[in-house]
């Protein structure tokens, strides 16, 4: 909570470093695999091998992606449909004009249009006392500071997809 409040309240410039977006995504998946497995959720990976190393802010990307994967696991945990095999797909893709795209797709509980409208507002949470209502707000801020965008599509009972598009610099 304190880290999220500090991140949200402080303006920061991205700290560009040479990194591998696929390695960041892999690390996030590995960090979250135990939590997912404990709750009967499987994480799948689909990484674009043409990406290679680029110059981005790896800490901001890691934190943002970690929050999205954690939320996706929660969306599966809160889904009461026991007939589903709950799954998350973490995907990377290189797009034109020096953009790296990260998708986090789950087949969990999904969101109503009302919830989608409130997603990126302070202290809004669908997790009751288990959520701070700052995770997505901080994620959005980190992505915007990096010059990127975040979009969500969701259908109640079907799941959600979060798409982050982030610009990168070529490795010099």
CSV table of C-alpha atoms in Angstrom, one decimal:
chain,number,residue,atom,x,y,z
A,1,UNK,CA,0.0,0.0,0.0
A,2,UNK,CA,2.8,2.4,0.9
A,3,UNK,CA,4.7,1.6,-2.2
A,4,UNK,CA,1.6,2.1,-4.3
A,5,UNK,CA,0.9,5.5,-2.7
A,6,UNK,CA,4.5,6.6,-3.2
A,7,UNK,CA,4.5,5.5,-6.8
A,8,UNK,CA,1.2,7.3,-7.5
A,9,UNK,CA,2.1,10.5,-5.8
A,10,UNK,CA,5.6,10.9,-7.3
A,11,UNK,CA,6.3,11.9,-10.9
A,12,UNK,CA,9.1,9.9,-12.4
A,13,UNK,CA,10.8,9.6,-15.7
A,14,UNK,CA,11.3,6.1,-17.1
A,15,UNK,CA,14.8,4.7,-16.4
A,16,UNK,CA,15.7,3.2,-19.8
A,17,UNK,CA,17.9,0.2,-19.7
A,18,UNK,CA,18.7,-2.6,-22.2
A,19,UNK,CA,16.4,-5.5,-21.4
A,20,UNK,CA,14.4,-8.3,-22.8
A,21,UNK,CA,10.7,-7.9,-22.6
A,22,UNK,CA,10.3,-11.6,-22.9
A,23,UNK,CA,12.6,-12.2,-19.9
A,24,UNK,CA,10.5,-9.7,-17.9
A,25,UNK,CA,7.3,-11.5,-18.9
A,26,UNK,CA,8.9,-14.9,-18.1
A,27,UNK,CA,10.0,-13.7,-14.7
A,28,UNK,CA,6.5,-12.4,-13.8
A,29,UNK,CA,5.0,-15.8,-14.9
A,30,UNK,CA,7.5,-17.7,-12.8
A,31,UNK,CA,6.8,-15.4,-9.8
A,32,UNK,CA,3.0,-16.0,-10.0
A,33,UNK,CA,3.0,-19.6,-11.0
A,34,UNK,CA,2.8,-20.9,-7.4
A,35,UNK,CA,-0.1,-18.7,-6.5
A,36,UNK,CA,-1.9,-19.7,-9.7
A,37,UNK,CA,-1.3,-23.4,-9.2
A,38,UNK,CA,-2.5,-23.3,-5.6
A,39,UNK,CA,-5.8,-21.9,-6.9
A,40,UNK,CA,-6.2,-24.3,-9.9
A,41,UNK,CA,-5.2,-21.6,-12.5
A,42,UNK,CA,-2.8,-22.4,-15.3
A,43,UNK,CA,-0.5,-19.7,-16.8
A,44,UNK,CA,0.3,-20.0,-20.5
A,45,UNK,CA,3.0,-18.1,-22.3
A,46,UNK,CA,3.1,-16.9,-25.9
A,47,UNK,CA,6.2,-14.8,-26.4
A,48,UNK,CA,7.3,-13.2,-29.7
A,49,UNK,CA,10.8,-14.5,-30.2
A,50,UNK,CA,11.6,-11.7,-32.7
A,51,UNK,CA,11.6,-9.1,-30.0
A,52,UNK,CA,15.2,-9.5,-28.6
A,53,UNK,CA,16.7,-6.8,-26.4
A,54,UNK,CA,15.4,-3.3,-26.4
A,55,UNK,CA,15.7,-0.2,-24.3
A,56,UNK,CA,12.8,0.3,-21.9
A,57,UNK,CA,12.2,0.8,-18.2
A,58,UNK,CA,12.3,-2.8,-17.0
A,59,UNK,CA,11.2,-2.0,-13.4
A,60,UNK,CA,8.0,-0.2,-14.5
A,61,UNK,CA,7.2,-2.9,-17.0
A,62,UNK,CA,7.8,-5.7,-14.4
A,63,UNK,CA,5.6,-4.0,-11.8
A,64,UNK,CA,2.8,-3.3,-14.3
A,65,UNK,CA,2.8,-6.8,-15.7
A,66,UNK,CA,3.0,-8.3,-12.2
A,67,UNK,CA,-0.1,-6.4,-11.2
A,68,UNK,CA,-2.0,-7.5,-14.3
A,69,UNK,CA,-1.1,-11.2,-13.9
A,70,UNK,CA,-1.9,-11.0,-10.1
A,71,UNK,CA,-5.3,-9.5,-10.9
A,72,UNK,CA,-6.0,-12.1,-13.6
A,73,UNK,CA,-5.3,-14.9,-11.1
A,74,UNK,CA,-7.7,-13.2,-8.6
A,75,UNK,CA,-10.4,-12.9,-11.4
A,76,UNK,CA,-10.1,-16.7,-11.8
A,77,UNK,CA,-10.2,-17.3,-8.1
A,78,UNK,CA,-13.4,-15.2,-7.7
A,79,UNK,CA,-15.1,-16.9,-10.6
A,80,UNK,CA,-17.7,-19.3,-9.1
A,81,UNK,CA,-18.1,-21.3,-12.3
A,82,UNK,CA,-16.5,-24.6,-11.3
A,83,UNK,CA,-17.0,-26.1,-14.8
A,84,UNK,CA,-14.2,-23.9,-16.2
A,85,UNK,CA,-10.5,-24.7,-16.4
A,86,UNK,CA,-9.2,-21.4,-15.4
A,87,UNK,CA,-6.4,-20.1,-17.5
A,88,UNK,CA,-4.3,-17.0,-18.1
A,89,UNK,CA,-2.4,-16.2,-21.2
A,90,UNK,CA,0.6,-13.8,-21.0
A,91,UNK,CA,1.6,-12.8,-24.5
A,92,UNK,CA,4.3,-10.5,-26.0
A,93,UNK,CA,4.4,-9.1,-29.5
A,94,UNK,CA,6.5,-6.7,-31.4
A,95,UNK,CA,4.4,-4.1,-33.3
A,96,UNK,CA,5.4,-1.5,-35.8
A,97,UNK,CA,6.8,1.9,-34.8
A,98,UNK,CA,8.9,0.5,-32.0
A,99,UNK,CA,6.0,-0.7,-29.8
A,100,UNK,CA,6.1,-3.8,-27.6
A,101,UNK,CA,2.6,-5.2,-26.7
A,102,UNK,CA,1.9,-7.2,-23.6
A,103,UNK,CA,-1.4,-9.0,-23.3
A,104,UNK,CA,-2.8,-10.6,-20.1
A,105,UNK,CA,-5.9,-12.6,-20.8
A,106,UNK,CA,-7.9,-14.6,-18.3
A,107,UNK,CA,-11.1,-16.6,-18.5
A,108,UNK,CA,-12.2,-15.6,-15.0
A,109,UNK,CA,-15.2,-13.7,-13.6
A,110,UNK,CA,-15.0,-10.8,-16.1
A,111,UNK,CA,-16.4,-7.3,-15.5
A,112,UNK,CA,-19.6,-5.4,-16.1
A,113,UNK,CA,-19.5,-2.1,-18.1
A,114,UNK,CA,-20.0,-0.3,-14.8
A,115,UNK,CA,-16.9,-1.9,-13.3
A,116,UNK,CA,-14.9,-1.2,-16.4
A,117,UNK,CA,-15.8,2.6,-16.2
A,118,UNK,CA,-14.3,2.7,-12.6
A,119,UNK,CA,-11.2,0.6,-13.1
A,120,UNK,CA,-8.6,3.3,-13.2
A,121,UNK,CA,-10.0,5.5,-10.4
A,122,UNK,CA,-8.4,5.8,-7.0
A,123,UNK,CA,-9.4,3.4,-4.3
A,124,UNK,CA,-11.9,1.4,-6.5
A,125,UNK,CA,-11.6,-2.3,-5.9
A,126,UNK,CA,-13.8,-5.3,-6.6
A,127,UNK,CA,-11.8,-7.3,-4.1
A,128,UNK,CA,-13.4,-5.8,-1.0
A,129,UNK,CA,-11.0,-5.6,1.9
A,130,UNK,CA,-8.4,-7.6,0.0
A,131,UNK,CA,-7.7,-4.8,-2.5
A,132,UNK,CA,-6.3,-1.3,-2.1
A,133,UNK,CA,-7.8,0.2,-5.2
A,134,UNK,CA,-4.4,1.5,-6.2
A,135,UNK,CA,-2.9,-1.4,-8.3
A,136,UNK,CA,-4.4,-0.5,-11.7
A,137,UNK,CA,-4.1,3.2,-11.0
A,138,UNK,CA,-0.4,2.9,-10.4
A,139,UNK,CA,-0.1,0.5,-13.4
A,140,UNK,CA,-1.8,3.0,-15.6
A,141,UNK,CA,0.5,5.8,-14.3
A,142,UNK,CA,3.7,3.8,-14.9
A,143,UNK,CA,2.6,3.0,-18.5
A,144,UNK,CA,1.6,6.6,-19.3
A,145,UNK,CA,5.0,7.9,-17.9
A,146,UNK,CA,6.6,5.4,-20.2
A,147,UNK,CA,4.6,6.9,-23.1
A,148,UNK,CA,2.4,3.8,-23.5
A,149,UNK,CA,-1.3,2.9,-23.3
A,150,UNK,CA,-3.4,0.3,-21.4
A,151,UNK,CA,-6.7,-0.9,-22.6
A,152,UNK,CA,-9.1,-3.5,-21.3
A,153,UNK,CA,-11.9,-5.6,-22.8
A,154,UNK,CA,-14.0,-7.8,-20.7
A,155,UNK,CA,-17.3,-9.7,-20.6
A,156,UNK,CA,-18.9,-10.7,-17.4
A,157,UNK,CA,-18.6,-14.4,-16.8
A,158,UNK,CA,-16.1,-14.8,-19.7
A,159,UNK,CA,-13.0,-13.0,-18.6
A,160,UNK,CA,-10.8,-10.0,-19.3
A,161,UNK,CA,-7.9,-9.0,-21.5
A,162,UNK,CA,-5.6,-6.1,-20.6
A,163,UNK,CA,-3.3,-4.8,-23.4
A,164,UNK,CA,-0.3,-2.7,-22.6
A,165,UNK,CA,1.5,-1.0,-25.6
A,166,UNK,CA,4.9,0.5,-24.7
A,167,UNK,CA,7.4,2.3,-26.9
A,168,UNK,CA,10.9,1.1,-26.8
A,169,UNK,CA,14.2,2.5,-28.0
A,170,UNK,CA,16.6,0.5,-30.1
A,171,UNK,CA,19.6,-1.0,-28.3
A,172,UNK,CA,22.6,1.1,-29.1
